[in-house]
Amino acid sequence: MEPHQVKRPRLEARERPGLEARERPRLEPREWPGVEAEARERPRLEPREWPGTEAEAREWQGAEAEARDRQDGAYFHSYSDVSIHEEMIADSARTGCYRRALQQGYWGRGAARPGPQPGAGVGLLQGRTVLDVGAGTGILSVFCAQAGAARVYAAEASVVMAERAREVFEANGLSGRISVLRGRVEEARLPERVDAIVSEWMGYGLMYESMLRSVLHARDHWLKPGGLLFPCQAELFIAPVNDPALQERLSFWAGVKEQHGVDMACMAAFARRCLMNDEMAVGALHGEDVLARPSMFATINLYTVTEQQLGRLGGLFTTSSFGIATMHAFAIWFSVIFPTSARSDSASDNHATTSTVDGRQASRHKDDGQFETSTNSDSRRASTAFASSVPSAYTVNPTASSHCTVTANGGNLQTFNRCADSHVAFDANADECEPVVLSTSPFAEETHWKQSLLYLDEPVQVFQDTVIKGKITLTPAEDNPRHLRVALIYEIGDSGKQTKIFKMGEDFSSYD
Amino acid sequence: MEPHQVKRPRLEARERPGLEARERPRLEPREWPGVEAEARERPRLEPREWPGTEAEAREWQGAEAEARDRQDGAYFHSYSDVSIHEEMIADSARTGCYRRALQQGYWGRGAARPGPQPGAGVGLLQGRTVLDVGAGTGILSVFCAQAGAARVYAAEASVVMAERAREVFEANGLSGRISVLRGRVEEARLPERVDAIVSEWMGYGLMYESMLRSVLHARDHWLKPGGLLFPCQAELFIAPVNDPALQERLSFWAGVKEQHGVDMACMAAFARRCLMNDEMAVGALHGEDVLARPSMFATINLYTVTEQQLGRLGGLFTTSSFGIATMHAFAIWFSVIFPTSARSDSASDNHATTSTVDGRQASRHKDDGQFETSTNSDSRRASTAFASSVPSAYTVNPTASSHCTVTANGGNLQTFNRCADSHVAFDANADECEPVVLSTSPFAEETHWKQSLLYLDEPVQVFQDTVIKGKITLTPAEDNPRHLRVALIYEIGDSGKQTKIFKMGEDFSSYD
């Protein structure tokens, strides 16, 4: 058994009496005024719009800041338990990918074991300074120090974990080169700007937890011009899927007659209402559950993206189904890409790079609607290879789409280079390193992120070449910016336009 | 795959940022003043002890009643989702056991299929009236009606589930014989007293959820003298155990060096503090994880037990380990026993009956510390067979132990028979029916209750014949009587007396 499969069982539904009931009336799609209309009709009240006195405005801002502080405190606190760190480190796709990305070059090409190899290039981080944002147990900081970093700053807001990281650095004989910065990275005072920032900030559906904002803050304050970000780019994908686990749960009730002699088939409709709800779910799919070519609906260049752009992330998608199947949901997942060489190269050429990876098309669409079997390393990059299928013709609202896709932009790089610090130069050793991509695609090795599922209200039959198109927008929840709200406008065949708003991060209210 | 294995994955730790951190300082065992001392030092303030004015007292009582109403409302609400009902019905040990118990006699002995068989006796419920307390989807009510009950009252407090039950009764053509009573059973007004009450009220560690109180209320108000309770008896067991899943999680950190090249062995101590905490956990063990002969520490005769007695349930235990092993926890589990024939027989002779089951000793202790392999039906009764090992000599506090074990008591039966109704007589057909026992023992088929785990503060090595003894007390939590508090005083070998207080039912506070 894998370590991550044998954890202490978590509380079962029976034990979590606070689970929200699904029965409360929900607006039917036809009753939704539409995302755009809704956005117009209910403008968010920004502090500057406060209609009262200045004193009231200050009080209101104070209350909001207090709520954010409380939310942040609880968020950092949530990382003070061992389980979440065990899950992340046991996720070998994740941890191994970060290790390869941070220690590339330091390992020889095709080296059987880590460490400096005869004939290996000098590692990207050799002699560099690095800031680790949200260090947790400190494992990424150790990877950096092992790769030859001269100095690593490990910033960790959880008091408990900062102490754990300190112990880990000492156990690995690296206390001399890694400094623990206890507290929020936004309040950290480093003695110098750094050559690179590393962070594992990705949440479910990429944006849950909103930790990326802290990374951007660190980038703007502590990264030298030309410095590297690990990872440096993120991509979001969407595809229509069949969910076999859901299907089996919906079918369960028809089988009770056979098993226990009671006809409970009528429960299936209730089960559907409960399970195909408006909460973004997390589930592990496989490649064969994907019903059409996935669409990349957003690319984030971490060197240039602004916090404002993160506030409304999304894009259009269009695809057509491979064959006859039952569609339960749209699945979304992400990939992140690590820099392989000099900053200027990775920043301005990212988009082209990620569209073709290394020149090979990893998966090909066959007439029977299935993907060809490919090697694991190929399928890992399958989602990236789909970048070429990003739609450009289909548009829900042409005027609204320009803000949705944040792509690499050489122009922004110049803006970023306004910093007065001297520009740091990295060896252009791209030809020595393979691009490192951490993919959470259903075609890749399963990660602890699995995939995020946006269920339709009921299963829908699709046929060969049924056109499935729409628009997806990810925004932070209004009441807690670390939570996530997903607005999905979609059309399956000629069924007409549907809209469904999903949330992730509901409070677990208990019955006390 | 079994249906209950393929549910939609629940939120992972990463997704449940509200999980309590384990790092906050906890009193070490030596700092605990001891359960008895604590009970003396912090007397619970009963309403009658309120030191203020009468108006204040009324207000205080009103606030408490309001809190209870809110807790109850949330509790009933928690059963309005499909997942909990799916889990319970998919638990075939549970559902099959209730079916056998309710339809016994109605099925012929050794019948291959359910239903009236040639030569079968008349079912226990043939022509009887039944009250189903907490009917949920109504499956137990259907079992009763199928067994020939003349009238079934299905009481269900969740509005959502009462409607589901109505649909199920209609789908099974039983609307004419089953009446849905929507609301709390405490407020139900039945047109008649009933011959039998059926309920699946058992929570984790038997007493979590505290639903038994509602069953006792129904018993006292609506069961005819001599009427049957399904189940009619409950037994609680405790045993020292090794938890292989916990062991693997504690060992995980020593393996990170091999897997990822970073020495993280120092994390193991943190993992131990996080995982071996003071929350009662739920985990599935197997017979080989049990390190000593289990002790039955409490028996509840449902015909006679009072709500007051349920408020402090527990008893003494003593056992000795089979051999060298690492002990992580005490596990507790329960069995419930169903009536097989006339009420008077089952009420007064239960204890003797359950000590020997059907005259066979199901599992025998071998010198190597393992149980002999036995058939499934034997091992299902293994825990019951252990009843003969209930301790009588070892006493932590002799004066406090008398209230702890609620045993069958013929005298109480007479008290109960004060009711003015005519006594109902059941056929004494015990020789036609095998006793039906639903066991959640690690030696029996796994149920959705699994076992409840009370972790020590750290693993302890035991040897052959290490004496392990103690006292366990289950009480409702002060702030929410549906939650559970377990006080454990124990001694392993000559390590000295330890005390640890566990809770189950912590609120899931989220970070908003």
XYZ file of C-alpha atoms in Angstrom, chain A residues 1-4 6-23 67-68 70-75 77-92 94-96 99 137-139 142-143 146 160-161 164-165 167-168 171-172 200-204 208-209 243-246 248-249 252-253 256-264 266-267 270-271 273-277 279-284 448-450 455 479-480 482-483 504-512, chain B residues 1-4 6-23 67-68 70-75 77-92 94-96 99 137-139 142-143 146 160-161 164-165 167-168 171-172 200-204 208-209 244-246 248-249 252-253 256-264 266-267 270-277 279-284 448-450 455 479-480 482-483 504-512:
240
model
C 0.000 0.000 0.000
C 1.122 3.515 -0.727
C 1.530 5.629 2.371
C -1.091 8.106 1.225
C -3.448 4.220 4.517
C -4.106 7.370 6.414
C -6.244 7.407 9.428
C -9.722 7.359 7.976
C -11.313 10.721 7.910
C -14.707 11.384 9.352
C -17.450 9.713 7.410
C -20.607 11.465 6.335
C -22.337 9.915 9.309
C -19.781 11.579 11.496
C -20.035 14.948 9.860
C -23.509 15.992 10.780
C -22.857 19.513 9.611
C -22.849 18.607 5.933
C -25.123 20.937 4.073
C -28.371 19.454 2.928
C -28.903 19.651 -0.798
C -32.649 19.899 -0.665
C -12.303 39.383 8.855
C -9.401 38.878 6.434
C -9.185 35.994 10.962
C -9.522 34.086 7.686
C -5.773 34.222 7.113
C -5.064 33.104 10.665
C -7.360 30.123 10.294
C -5.822 29.378 6.902
C -3.510 27.331 11.237
C -4.957 24.701 8.897
C -1.437 23.869 7.775
C -0.349 23.153 11.348
C -1.520 19.547 11.228
C 0.709 16.796 9.918
C -1.859 15.233 7.571
C -1.800 17.911 4.904
C 2.011 17.853 4.738
C 2.070 14.077 4.609
C -0.391 14.132 1.735
C 1.644 16.681 -0.202
C 5.003 14.987 0.273
C 3.547 11.535 -0.389
C 2.271 12.910 -3.711
C 5.347 11.788 -5.602
C 4.226 16.735 -7.132
C 7.291 16.367 -4.944
C 9.370 14.616 -7.592
C 12.825 18.218 -7.093
C 8.076 21.343 6.281
C 10.875 23.034 4.323
C 11.385 20.261 1.782
C 16.237 21.687 1.144
C 15.963 20.827 -2.563
C 21.040 20.605 -2.195
C 4.146 25.306 14.229
C 5.468 24.551 10.762
C 9.253 21.908 11.970
C 11.154 23.404 9.026
C 14.260 20.980 12.658
C 14.362 19.573 9.125
C 18.670 17.350 10.471
C 19.964 17.837 6.936
C 3.964 25.364 -4.137
C 0.932 27.629 -4.035
C -1.556 25.667 -6.144
C -4.927 24.794 -4.626
C -7.835 22.789 -5.944
C -8.532 27.665 -4.200
C -6.623 29.016 -1.179
C -17.773 10.320 -13.810
C -17.979 6.547 -13.242
C -17.960 6.941 -9.446
C -20.958 9.266 -9.599
C -22.263 4.041 -9.680
C -23.669 6.071 -6.809
C -26.941 2.220 -6.331
C -30.597 2.766 -5.521
C -31.402 -2.200 -3.446
C -34.389 -4.301 -4.576
C -32.060 -7.100 -5.606
C -29.879 -6.809 -2.508
C -32.406 -6.158 0.255
C -35.803 -6.807 -1.319
C -37.023 -3.202 -1.160
C -37.717 -1.111 -4.249
C -35.769 2.111 -3.693
C -37.303 6.326 -6.503
C -34.349 7.505 -4.373
C -33.051 12.538 -4.756
C -29.495 11.214 -5.021
C -30.222 16.369 -6.655
C -27.908 15.817 -3.686
C -24.817 14.814 -5.634
C -25.020 16.928 -8.783
C -25.093 20.111 -6.795
C -20.315 22.711 -4.954
C -17.113 22.122 -6.851
C -16.156 18.532 -6.052
C -12.776 16.822 -6.145
C -12.472 13.446 -7.821
C -9.896 11.352 -9.632
C -3.487 14.756 -4.574
C -5.236 17.574 -6.460
C -7.040 14.992 -8.607
C -21.519 18.765 -12.114
C -17.069 36.685 1.702
C -13.714 34.901 1.809
C -9.469 32.215 -0.200
C -12.645 30.429 -1.276
C -15.726 25.716 -3.231
C -14.940 26.391 0.378
C -18.221 26.250 2.169
C -17.926 26.409 5.905
C -18.372 23.180 7.728
C -21.031 24.227 10.147
C -21.535 21.642 12.824
C -24.672 21.180 14.815
C -23.604 23.189 17.760
C -16.231 -2.666 -6.578
C -18.778 -2.411 -3.829
C -21.016 0.624 -4.126
C -19.846 2.014 -0.815
C -16.836 4.257 -4.991
C -18.499 7.251 -3.478
C -17.668 10.698 -4.565
C -14.446 11.405 -2.753
C -14.923 13.505 0.281
C -12.964 16.630 0.937
C -9.326 15.948 1.582
C -7.404 17.445 4.445
C -6.050 20.034 2.059
C -9.594 20.990 1.292
C -10.693 21.173 4.870
C -8.701 24.069 6.150
C -10.749 24.155 9.310
C -9.203 21.005 10.723
C -8.088 21.659 14.230
C -4.387 21.929 14.716
C -2.981 19.434 17.152
C -0.129 21.561 18.334
C -29.264 25.639 22.018
C -30.642 22.083 22.203
C -30.633 24.327 17.330
C -28.419 21.270 17.853
C -31.344 18.932 17.214
C -32.369 20.858 14.117
C -28.865 20.645 12.709
C -28.729 16.962 13.648
C -30.795 18.306 8.929
C -27.581 16.273 8.672
C -29.649 13.261 7.667
C -31.194 15.175 4.759
C -28.340 14.323 2.413
C -28.323 11.118 0.411
C -24.766 10.069 1.302
C -25.441 9.004 4.868
C -28.422 6.869 3.820
C -26.468 5.318 0.980
C -23.684 4.414 3.387
C -26.075 2.830 5.863
C -28.042 0.811 3.321
C -24.882 -0.240 1.476
C -23.609 -1.608 4.803
C -24.945 -5.085 4.135
C -26.181 -3.813 9.128
C -29.083 -3.858 6.706
C -29.076 -7.637 6.285
C -33.864 -7.687 7.756
C -35.550 6.219 3.855
C -38.104 3.894 5.471
C -36.340 0.632 4.650
C -40.789 -1.842 4.706
C -39.050 -4.868 6.254
C -43.125 -7.304 4.404
C -36.751 15.858 3.466
C -36.417 12.225 4.495
C -38.435 10.179 0.686
C -39.890 7.498 2.973
C -42.173 7.749 -1.867
C -40.498 4.454 -0.941
C -43.204 2.403 -4.668
C -43.471 -0.794 -2.641
C -31.317 1.894 14.093
C -30.077 4.395 16.641
C -26.449 3.334 17.072
C -23.730 5.925 16.499
C -19.965 5.671 16.552
C -22.446 9.211 19.496
C -25.567 11.037 18.248
C -1.271 -0.796 11.238
C -2.587 2.258 9.365
C -1.338 4.572 12.108
C 2.441 3.228 8.514
C 1.684 6.925 8.838
C 6.173 7.548 6.564
C 8.594 10.277 7.579
C 11.227 10.413 2.826
C 15.042 10.305 2.726
C 14.936 7.250 0.496
C 12.137 8.601 -1.685
C 13.023 12.280 -2.038
C 16.545 12.603 -0.648
C 15.605 14.718 2.375
C 15.969 13.496 5.952
C 12.568 14.127 7.535
C 12.423 14.359 12.810
C 8.823 14.895 11.641
C 5.273 15.825 15.336
C 3.180 13.269 13.444
C 2.753 11.271 16.636
C 1.547 14.338 18.539
C -0.882 15.194 15.744
C -2.272 11.718 15.193
C -2.294 10.202 18.677
C -4.469 12.972 19.987
C -10.188 12.878 19.530
C -11.895 9.532 19.244
C -11.042 8.286 15.765
C -12.847 5.816 13.536
C -10.849 3.095 11.829
C -11.306 -0.419 10.511
C -19.699 1.415 8.371
C -19.198 1.946 12.109
C -15.787 0.262 11.884
C -5.094 6.520 20.970
C -21.947 21.601 25.431
C -23.763 19.254 23.059
C -25.214 14.488 20.938
C -21.425 14.640 21.107
C -15.931 12.957 19.508
C -17.959 15.571 17.724
C -15.759 18.600 17.539
C -17.159 21.376 15.439
C -15.636 21.800 12.043
C -14.755 25.428 12.224
C -13.780 26.764 8.856
C -11.618 29.759 8.253
C -14.374 32.223 7.796
